[in-house]
Structure formats: structure tokens, C-alpha cells
Amino acid sequence: MSAEQPVYRSVLLLGPPGSGKGTQGKVLSQMPGFVHVSSGDMFRNLDHQSDRGRLLLEYSTRGELVPDDVTIRLWRHHMERMAKSGQFDIKRDVLLLDGIPRSAHQAEMLADNVDMLLLLHLQASQEAMVERIHKRALQENRLDDINPDVVRRRFQEYEAATAPVLEFYPTDKIRTVDAGAAPLEVLRQIIEVLQVMLFPETLQHSIAV
């Protein structure tokens, strides 16, 4: 990795639309040492009246992925702002990446910035996720999630562009989670994996006790 680039210790939450990446990321970020960074939140928080905001809105309403170079520039700028504001400590905190990298090309582009400690693969059936997304869209007024056809197109984009991310990282860093389970059960699975993969010393201590 390049010494010129900041290197962020990271855990990637990877899964299809509606698999609960954002929900689990927000919950886990309440624990000390974890910071949730969602590309979707970054995009939605942009001013839609700005040139960049209008451009991103056009892609999202069509169910298409935002171009890689735009996404990576926005993410790097976002991380710089978080570090300067004290929201993120590069020496202490682990990033919970949600929605980025979302393609093998993005993973390559971020190779100098991201030390991927773990990839949590959230798996679930498409129909269950489409129903979950529709309910969320109505509750949270997410315009880009209202149209089921657009949502299904996002699943197609995921299968074509994001699933290959699994092939980019070493298999010994990938763990699969049943995202179709109840949210608390999904959280239990994730915490168990985090404990085994990132904090094995705590397991050894509990066994010794």
C-alpha cells in the first residue's frame, strides 16, 4: 500500500439492496471503535440543486450505479472531512463500509486506502428484499426505492457489478450472514463473526475464565 495515502482499517458490509447493510452498520457504529460510512447516505445528503447532486439523482432514479470515479472522489473527500472534524480516528477506529466498494474496479481503486480486515456477505432472497425495500421507501420517503422495477434493476446491477467483489478479496476474510433472518438474529451473527475474526483474544479470555 502507498505510504502517501491514508490507510483505513475496514470491514465491508456487502449484500443486495434491502439486505440490511445500513441498519446493521448504524447499530454496530454505536459500539466504541466502529464508524459506519454509507455511500447511499453520502449521496442522499448531497444538495440535489447542485450539479453533482442532480447528476447523482439521475443515476439513482434510473436504478443505475454512480460512476466509479465520482463515487471514489466523494468518498475520499467525505473521509477527510470526518477525520478533520474528529468523527473518525484513523489510529483507533475501524470503518464499517456500506455500499463502497461496490465493484471489483472500485475495490482496486481503493486498494491504497483500505486495509480490508473482514468482508461480511449478507445473503437473502430477492423477493423478500424487494418487499422490505418497498416498505422502507414508504416509511422513509425514499423516492429512488418506490418503483419496484427500478429496485429489481438495482438487483441486476448488484449481481453484475458488486458480486465480483467477493472474488477480489481473500476467501479467508469473507464470512456469510443470513440477512433474511430477523434483524436481531442478523446482528447476533455479525457480532459473533466480528468477535472471532477481529477480537479472538476476548474469546480466549472468556474460555480461560
mmCIF file of N, CA, C and O in Angstrom, residues 58-137:
data_model
loop_
_atom_site.group_PDB
_atom_site.id
_atom_site.type_symbol
_atom_site.label_atom_id
_atom_site.label_comp_id
_atom_site.label_asym_id
_atom_site.label_seq_id
_atom_site.Cartn_x
_atom_site.Cartn_y
_atom_site.Cartn_z
ATOM 1 N N GLU A 58 -30.033 11.559 -10.968
ATOM 2 C CA GLU A 58 -30.403 10.958 -12.251
ATOM 3 C C GLU A 58 -30.019 9.483 -12.295
ATOM 4 O O GLU A 58 -30.789 8.635 -12.756
ATOM 5 N N TYR A 59 -28.828 9.163 -11.810
ATOM 6 C CA TYR A 59 -28.392 7.758 -11.798
ATOM 7 C C TYR A 59 -29.264 6.923 -10.865
ATOM 8 O O TYR A 59 -29.708 5.824 -11.218
ATOM 9 N N SER A 60 -29.508 7.426 -9.652
ATOM 10 C CA SER A 60 -30.232 6.638 -8.645
ATOM 11 C C SER A 60 -31.676 6.400 -9.057
ATOM 12 O O SER A 60 -32.218 5.307 -8.834
ATOM 13 N N THR A 61 -32.344 7.397 -9.661
ATOM 14 C CA THR A 61 -33.742 7.218 -10.059
ATOM 15 C C THR A 61 -33.874 6.229 -11.208
ATOM 16 O O THR A 61 -34.950 5.643 -11.397
ATOM 17 N N ARG A 62 -32.815 6.043 -11.986
ATOM 18 C CA ARG A 62 -32.838 5.042 -13.053
ATOM 19 C C ARG A 62 -32.399 3.668 -12.547
ATOM 20 O O ARG A 62 -32.401 2.691 -13.299
ATOM 21 N N GLY A 63 -31.971 3.605 -11.282
ATOM 22 C CA GLY A 63 -31.504 2.342 -10.734
ATOM 23 C C GLY A 63 -30.125 1.971 -11.212
ATOM 24 O O GLY A 63 -29.736 0.801 -11.177
ATOM 25 N N GLU A 64 -29.356 2.955 -11.689
ATOM 26 C CA GLU A 64 -28.012 2.704 -12.206
ATOM 27 C C GLU A 64 -26.953 3.097 -11.189
ATOM 28 O O GLU A 64 -27.178 3.957 -10.331
ATOM 29 N N LEU A 65 -25.790 2.460 -11.288
ATOM 30 C CA LEU A 65 -24.696 2.779 -10.393
ATOM 31 C C LEU A 65 -24.053 4.115 -10.764
ATOM 32 O O LEU A 65 -23.938 4.455 -11.937
ATOM 33 N N VAL A 66 -23.653 4.858 -9.749
ATOM 34 C CA VAL A 66 -22.926 6.103 -9.968
ATOM 35 C C VAL A 66 -21.531 5.741 -10.486
ATOM 36 O O VAL A 66 -20.924 4.773 -10.028
ATOM 37 N N PRO A 67 -20.992 6.479 -11.459
ATOM 38 C CA PRO A 67 -19.658 6.166 -11.998
ATOM 39 C C PRO A 67 -18.613 6.049 -10.900
ATOM 40 O O PRO A 67 -18.638 6.799 -9.910
ATOM 41 N N ASP A 68 -17.690 5.106 -11.080
ATOM 42 C CA ASP A 68 -16.704 4.799 -10.050
ATOM 43 C C ASP A 68 -15.858 6.010 -9.654
ATOM 44 O O ASP A 68 -15.612 6.246 -8.463
ATOM 45 N N ASP A 69 -15.397 6.777 -10.637
ATOM 46 C CA ASP A 69 -14.510 7.886 -10.304
ATOM 47 C C ASP A 69 -15.213 8.932 -9.449
ATOM 48 O O ASP A 69 -14.627 9.496 -8.524
ATOM 49 N N VAL A 70 -16.508 9.177 -9.734
ATOM 50 C CA VAL A 70 -17.287 10.132 -8.941
ATOM 51 C C VAL A 70 -17.467 9.606 -7.519
ATOM 52 O O VAL A 70 -17.288 10.335 -6.536
ATOM 53 N N THR A 71 -17.812 8.328 -7.399
ATOM 54 C CA THR A 71 -18.035 7.726 -6.084
ATOM 55 C C THR A 71 -16.770 7.771 -5.227
ATOM 56 O O THR A 71 -16.817 8.141 -4.052
ATOM 57 N N ILE A 72 -15.645 7.389 -5.800
ATOM 58 C CA ILE A 72 -14.394 7.331 -5.040
ATOM 59 C C ILE A 72 -13.946 8.727 -4.611
ATOM 60 O O ILE A 72 -13.502 8.919 -3.470
ATOM 61 N N ARG A 73 -14.082 9.726 -5.491
ATOM 62 C CA ARG A 73 -13.717 11.095 -5.113
ATOM 63 C C ARG A 73 -14.574 11.599 -3.969
ATOM 64 O O ARG A 73 -14.075 12.212 -3.020
ATOM 65 N N LEU A 74 -15.861 11.326 -4.046
ATOM 66 C CA LEU A 74 -16.776 11.761 -2.987
ATOM 67 C C LEU A 74 -16.438 11.084 -1.673
ATOM 68 O O LEU A 74 -16.420 11.712 -0.605
ATOM 69 N N TRP A 75 -16.137 9.787 -1.729
ATOM 70 C CA TRP A 75 -15.819 9.032 -0.513
ATOM 71 C C TRP A 75 -14.538 9.548 0.140
ATOM 72 O O TRP A 75 -14.490 9.730 1.358
ATOM 73 N N ARG A 76 -13.508 9.783 -0.656
ATOM 74 C CA ARG A 76 -12.250 10.280 -0.099
ATOM 75 C C ARG A 76 -12.437 11.650 0.547
ATOM 76 O O ARG A 76 -11.909 11.913 1.630
ATOM 77 N N HIS A 77 -13.207 12.500 -0.109
ATOM 78 C CA HIS A 77 -13.484 13.822 0.453
ATOM 79 C C HIS A 77 -14.269 13.689 1.754
ATOM 80 O O HIS A 77 -13.998 14.390 2.738
ATOM 81 N N HIS A 78 -15.221 12.765 1.759
ATOM 82 C CA HIS A 78 -16.031 12.520 2.963
ATOM 83 C C HIS A 78 -15.154 12.048 4.126
ATOM 84 O O HIS A 78 -15.314 12.507 5.263
ATOM 85 N N MET A 79 -14.233 11.138 3.857
ATOM 86 C CA MET A 79 -13.352 10.626 4.897
ATOM 87 C C MET A 79 -12.435 11.730 5.436
ATOM 88 O O MET A 79 -12.176 11.805 6.642
ATOM 89 N N GLU A 80 -11.940 12.589 4.562
ATOM 90 C CA GLU A 80 -11.094 13.706 5.009
ATOM 91 C C GLU A 80 -11.870 14.618 5.954
ATOM 92 O O GLU A 80 -11.344 15.056 6.981
ATOM 93 N N ARG A 81 -13.117 14.903 5.598
ATOM 94 C CA ARG A 81 -13.949 15.764 6.450
ATOM 95 C C ARG A 81 -14.226 15.108 7.798
ATOM 96 O O ARG A 81 -14.204 15.781 8.839
ATOM 97 N N MET A 82 -14.495 13.802 7.795
ATOM 98 C CA MET A 82 -14.760 13.098 9.047
ATOM 99 C C MET A 82 -13.532 13.114 9.957
ATOM 100 O O MET A 82 -13.642 13.301 11.173
ATOM 101 N N ALA A 83 -12.349 12.913 9.355
ATOM 102 C CA ALA A 83 -11.110 12.908 10.146
ATOM 103 C C ALA A 83 -10.832 14.294 10.730
ATOM 104 O O ALA A 83 -10.481 14.426 11.909
ATOM 105 N N LYS A 84 -11.015 15.334 9.923
ATOM 106 C CA LYS A 84 -10.741 16.694 10.386
ATOM 107 C C LYS A 84 -11.717 17.127 11.475
ATOM 108 O O LYS A 84 -11.356 17.891 12.375
ATOM 109 N N SER A 85 -12.959 16.644 11.392
ATOM 110 C CA SER A 85 -13.974 17.033 12.376
ATOM 111 C C SER A 85 -13.911 16.191 13.646
ATOM 112 O O SER A 85 -14.641 16.455 14.607
ATOM 113 N N GLY A 86 -13.071 15.155 13.654
ATOM 114 C CA GLY A 86 -12.952 14.303 14.833
ATOM 115 C C GLY A 86 -13.964 13.181 14.890
ATOM 116 O O GLY A 86 -14.026 12.452 15.891
ATOM 117 N N GLN A 87 -14.750 12.998 13.816
ATOM 118 C CA GLN A 87 -15.730 11.907 13.797
ATOM 119 C C GLN A 87 -15.078 10.550 13.590
ATOM 120 O O GLN A 87 -15.695 9.511 13.857
ATOM 121 N N PHE A 88 -13.847 10.579 13.103
ATOM 122 C CA PHE A 88 -13.136 9.339 12.808
ATOM 123 C C PHE A 88 -11.676 9.490 13.187
ATOM 124 O O PHE A 88 -11.034 10.492 12.868
ATOM 125 N N ASP A 89 -11.148 8.480 13.905
ATOM 126 C CA ASP A 89 -9.743 8.451 14.295
ATOM 127 C C ASP A 89 -9.079 7.286 13.569
ATOM 128 O O ASP A 89 -9.375 6.122 13.845
ATOM 129 N N ILE A 90 -8.186 7.592 12.629
ATOM 130 C CA ILE A 90 -7.612 6.554 11.780
ATOM 131 C C ILE A 90 -6.792 5.538 12.578
ATOM 132 O O ILE A 90 -6.666 4.372 12.180
ATOM 133 N N LYS A 91 -6.239 5.931 13.721
ATOM 134 C CA LYS A 91 -5.427 5.017 14.520
ATOM 135 C C LYS A 91 -6.279 4.125 15.422
ATOM 136 O O LYS A 91 -5.861 3.028 15.782
ATOM 137 N N ARG A 92 -7.473 4.606 15.759
ATOM 138 C CA ARG A 92 -8.291 3.895 16.747
ATOM 139 C C ARG A 92 -9.475 3.155 16.132
ATOM 140 O O ARG A 92 -9.842 2.059 16.569
ATOM 141 N N ASP A 93 -10.098 3.757 15.128
ATOM 142 C CA ASP A 93 -11.389 3.274 14.653
ATOM 143 C C ASP A 93 -11.284 2.336 13.450
ATOM 144 O O ASP A 93 -10.344 2.406 12.661
ATOM 145 N N VAL A 94 -12.311 1.484 13.335
ATOM 146 C CA VAL A 94 -12.482 0.602 12.184
ATOM 147 C C VAL A 94 -13.697 1.087 11.399
ATOM 148 O O VAL A 94 -14.758 1.334 11.976
ATOM 149 N N LEU A 95 -13.536 1.243 10.087
ATOM 150 C CA LEU A 95 -14.650 1.666 9.243
ATOM 151 C C LEU A 95 -15.577 0.492 8.957
ATOM 152 O O LEU A 95 -15.120 -0.615 8.672
ATOM 153 N N LEU A 96 -16.872 0.743 9.021
ATOM 154 C CA LEU A 96 -17.875 -0.200 8.552
ATOM 155 C C LEU A 96 -18.343 0.324 7.202
ATOM 156 O O LEU A 96 -19.160 1.229 7.123
ATOM 157 N N LEU A 97 -17.790 -0.210 6.130
ATOM 158 C CA LEU A 97 -18.081 0.276 4.788
ATOM 159 C C LEU A 97 -19.383 -0.331 4.274
ATOM 160 O O LEU A 97 -19.564 -1.549 4.297
ATOM 161 N N ASP A 98 -20.258 0.525 3.784
ATOM 162 C CA ASP A 98 -21.595 0.122 3.348
ATOM 163 C C ASP A 98 -21.854 0.745 1.978
ATOM 164 O O ASP A 98 -22.031 1.952 1.869
ATOM 165 N N GLY A 99 -21.830 -0.083 0.938
ATOM 166 C CA GLY A 99 -22.085 0.417 -0.410
ATOM 167 C C GLY A 99 -20.845 0.815 -1.177
ATOM 168 O O GLY A 99 -20.942 1.233 -2.326
ATOM 169 N N ILE A 100 -19.697 0.692 -0.537
ATOM 170 C CA ILE A 100 -18.437 1.012 -1.208
ATOM 171 C C ILE A 100 -17.308 0.189 -0.576
ATOM 172 O O ILE A 100 -17.222 0.134 0.653
ATOM 173 N N PRO A 101 -16.480 -0.504 -1.338
ATOM 174 C CA PRO A 101 -16.545 -0.639 -2.795
ATOM 175 C C PRO A 101 -17.704 -1.530 -3.236
ATOM 176 O O PRO A 101 -17.977 -2.536 -2.603
ATOM 177 N N ARG A 102 -18.362 -1.137 -4.316
ATOM 178 C CA ARG A 102 -19.497 -1.908 -4.812
ATOM 179 C C ARG A 102 -19.188 -2.564 -6.151
ATOM 180 O O ARG A 102 -20.094 -3.031 -6.846
ATOM 181 N N SER A 103 -17.932 -2.582 -6.545
ATOM 182 C CA SER A 103 -17.493 -3.301 -7.745
ATOM 183 C C SER A 103 -16.027 -3.658 -7.569
ATOM 184 O O SER A 103 -15.330 -3.072 -6.734
ATOM 185 N N ALA A 104 -15.570 -4.629 -8.344
ATOM 186 C CA ALA A 104 -14.161 -5.019 -8.270
ATOM 187 C C ALA A 104 -13.265 -3.848 -8.672
ATOM 188 O O ALA A 104 -12.181 -3.669 -8.114
ATOM 189 N N HIS A 105 -13.731 -3.037 -9.618
ATOM 190 C CA HIS A 105 -12.944 -1.880 -10.046
ATOM 191 C C HIS A 105 -12.792 -0.881 -8.905
ATOM 192 O O HIS A 105 -11.699 -0.332 -8.679
ATOM 193 N N GLN A 106 -13.872 -0.626 -8.169
ATOM 194 C CA GLN A 106 -13.788 0.264 -7.014
ATOM 195 C C GLN A 106 -12.852 -0.301 -5.955
ATOM 196 O O GLN A 106 -12.102 0.441 -5.311
ATOM 197 N N ALA A 107 -12.910 -1.602 -5.753
ATOM 198 C CA ALA A 107 -12.020 -2.232 -4.780
ATOM 199 C C ALA A 107 -10.561 -2.014 -5.168
ATOM 200 O O ALA A 107 -9.708 -1.745 -4.309
ATOM 201 N N GLU A 108 -10.271 -2.114 -6.457
ATOM 202 C CA GLU A 108 -8.911 -1.848 -6.941
ATOM 203 C C GLU A 108 -8.531 -0.389 -6.707
ATOM 204 O O GLU A 108 -7.409 -0.090 -6.285
ATOM 205 N N MET A 109 -9.459 0.520 -6.981
ATOM 206 C CA MET A 109 -9.192 1.949 -6.816
ATOM 207 C C MET A 109 -8.930 2.313 -5.353
ATOM 208 O O MET A 109 -8.196 3.253 -5.058
ATOM 209 N N LEU A 110 -9.535 1.557 -4.439
ATOM 210 C CA LEU A 110 -9.395 1.840 -3.012
ATOM 211 C C LEU A 110 -8.301 1.019 -2.335
ATOM 212 O O LEU A 110 -8.126 1.113 -1.123
ATOM 213 N N ALA A 111 -7.593 0.221 -3.112
ATOM 214 C CA ALA A 111 -6.605 -0.690 -2.519
ATOM 215 C C ALA A 111 -5.558 0.041 -1.688
ATOM 216 O O ALA A 111 -5.054 -0.498 -0.696
ATOM 217 N N ASP A 112 -5.208 1.272 -2.081
ATOM 218 C CA ASP A 112 -4.210 2.039 -1.336
ATOM 219 C C ASP A 112 -4.790 2.719 -0.103
ATOM 220 O O ASP A 112 -4.042 3.236 0.731
ATOM 221 N N ASN A 113 -6.121 2.735 0.005
ATOM 222 C CA ASN A 113 -6.771 3.415 1.134
ATOM 223 C C ASN A 113 -7.371 2.469 2.151
ATOM 224 O O ASN A 113 -7.613 2.872 3.298
ATOM 225 N N VAL A 114 -7.646 1.247 1.737
ATOM 226 C CA VAL A 114 -8.428 0.340 2.585
ATOM 227 C C VAL A 114 -7.636 -0.921 2.934
ATOM 228 O O VAL A 114 -7.164 -1.631 2.045
ATOM 229 N N ASP A 115 -7.506 -1.163 4.229
ATOM 230 C CA ASP A 115 -6.971 -2.426 4.725
ATOM 231 C C ASP A 115 -8.177 -3.256 5.136
ATOM 232 O O ASP A 115 -8.726 -3.077 6.231
ATOM 233 N N MET A 116 -8.649 -4.145 4.238
ATOM 234 C CA MET A 116 -9.885 -4.876 4.473
ATOM 235 C C MET A 116 -9.645 -6.025 5.453
ATOM 236 O O MET A 116 -9.038 -7.042 5.116
ATOM 237 N N LEU A 117 -10.123 -5.848 6.664
ATOM 238 C CA LEU A 117 -9.956 -6.852 7.709
ATOM 239 C C LEU A 117 -10.946 -8.001 7.556
ATOM 240 O O LEU A 117 -10.643 -9.147 7.879
ATOM 241 N N LEU A 118 -12.144 -7.672 7.047
ATOM 242 C CA LEU A 118 -13.224 -8.654 7.004
ATOM 243 C C LEU A 118 -14.273 -8.207 5.992
ATOM 244 O O LEU A 118 -14.561 -7.013 5.869
ATOM 245 N N LEU A 119 -14.862 -9.166 5.272
ATOM 246 C CA LEU A 119 -15.990 -8.895 4.392
ATOM 247 C C LEU A 119 -17.172 -9.712 4.891
ATOM 248 O O LEU A 119 -17.112 -10.939 4.923
ATOM 249 N N LEU A 120 -18.231 -9.026 5.298
ATOM 250 C CA LEU A 120 -19.452 -9.680 5.754
ATOM 251 C C LEU A 120 -20.431 -9.722 4.587
ATOM 252 O O LEU A 120 -20.931 -8.680 4.146
ATOM 253 N N HIS A 121 -20.687 -10.919 4.077
ATOM 254 C CA HIS A 121 -21.562 -11.092 2.922
ATOM 255 C C HIS A 121 -22.979 -11.382 3.405
ATOM 256 O O HIS A 121 -23.274 -12.467 3.895
ATOM 257 N N LEU A 122 -23.870 -10.402 3.271
ATOM 258 C CA LEU A 122 -25.251 -10.545 3.707
ATOM 259 C C LEU A 122 -26.086 -11.108 2.563
ATOM 260 O O LEU A 122 -26.320 -10.432 1.562
ATOM 261 N N GLN A 123 -26.544 -12.350 2.708
ATOM 262 C CA GLN A 123 -27.294 -13.029 1.656
ATOM 263 C C GLN A 123 -28.768 -13.110 2.004
ATOM 264 O O GLN A 123 -29.134 -13.358 3.158
ATOM 265 N N ALA A 124 -29.641 -12.904 0.983
ATOM 266 C CA ALA A 124 -31.089 -13.015 1.184
ATOM 267 C C ALA A 124 -31.755 -13.157 -0.179
ATOM 268 O O ALA A 124 -31.178 -12.806 -1.209
ATOM 269 N N SER A 125 -33.007 -13.665 -0.192
ATOM 270 C CA SER A 125 -33.729 -13.838 -1.450
ATOM 271 C C SER A 125 -34.176 -12.483 -1.999
ATOM 272 O O SER A 125 -34.464 -11.550 -1.242
ATOM 273 N N GLN A 126 -34.264 -12.395 -3.332
ATOM 274 C CA GLN A 126 -34.599 -11.124 -3.967
ATOM 275 C C GLN A 126 -36.012 -10.667 -3.624
ATOM 276 O O GLN A 126 -36.223 -9.485 -3.305
ATOM 277 N N GLU A 127 -36.995 -11.549 -3.688
ATOM 278 C CA GLU A 127 -38.381 -11.130 -3.465
ATOM 279 C C GLU A 127 -38.593 -10.593 -2.050
ATOM 280 O O GLU A 127 -39.301 -9.609 -1.851
ATOM 281 N N ALA A 128 -37.983 -11.244 -1.076
ATOM 282 C CA ALA A 128 -38.104 -10.768 0.305
ATOM 283 C C ALA A 128 -37.481 -9.386 0.446
ATOM 284 O O ALA A 128 -38.015 -8.518 1.157
ATOM 285 N N MET A 129 -36.366 -9.162 -0.247
ATOM 286 C CA MET A 129 -35.689 -7.878 -0.161
ATOM 287 C C MET A 129 -36.468 -6.785 -0.886
ATOM 288 O O MET A 129 -36.510 -5.641 -0.432
ATOM 289 N N VAL A 130 -37.111 -7.118 -2.028
ATOM 290 C CA VAL A 130 -37.919 -6.130 -2.754
ATOM 291 C C VAL A 130 -39.068 -5.653 -1.878
ATOM 292 O O VAL A 130 -39.366 -4.452 -1.799
ATOM 293 N N GLU A 131 -39.712 -6.580 -1.186
ATOM 294 C CA GLU A 131 -40.812 -6.215 -0.285
ATOM 295 C C GLU A 131 -40.309 -5.341 0.863
ATOM 296 O O GLU A 131 -40.939 -4.347 1.230
ATOM 297 N N ARG A 132 -39.155 -5.687 1.411
ATOM 298 C CA ARG A 132 -38.581 -4.909 2.512
ATOM 299 C C ARG A 132 -38.243 -3.488 2.052
ATOM 300 O O ARG A 132 -38.504 -2.512 2.769
ATOM 301 N N ILE A 133 -37.689 -3.373 0.853
ATOM 302 C CA ILE A 133 -37.317 -2.063 0.323
ATOM 303 C C ILE A 133 -38.546 -1.200 0.087
ATOM 304 O O ILE A 133 -38.548 0.005 0.367
ATOM 305 N N HIS A 134 -39.618 -1.802 -0.435
ATOM 306 C CA HIS A 134 -40.846 -1.043 -0.699
ATOM 307 C C HIS A 134 -41.418 -0.479 0.605
ATOM 308 O O HIS A 134 -41.834 0.696 0.655
ATOM 309 N N LYS A 135 -41.443 -1.283 1.640
ATOM 310 C CA LYS A 135 -41.941 -0.810 2.934
ATOM 311 C C LYS A 135 -41.070 0.322 3.461
ATOM 312 O O LYS A 135 -41.570 1.325 3.983
ATOM 313 N N ARG A 136 -39.753 0.176 3.332
ATOM 314 C CA ARG A 136 -38.828 1.218 3.801
ATOM 315 C C ARG A 136 -39.024 2.506 3.016
ATOM 316 O O ARG A 136 -38.987 3.605 3.585
ATOM 317 N N ALA A 137 -39.263 2.385 1.713
ATOM 318 C CA ALA A 137 -39.449 3.568 0.872
ATOM 319 C C ALA A 137 -40.669 4.365 1.305
ATOM 320 O O ALA A 137 -40.639 5.602 1.344
#
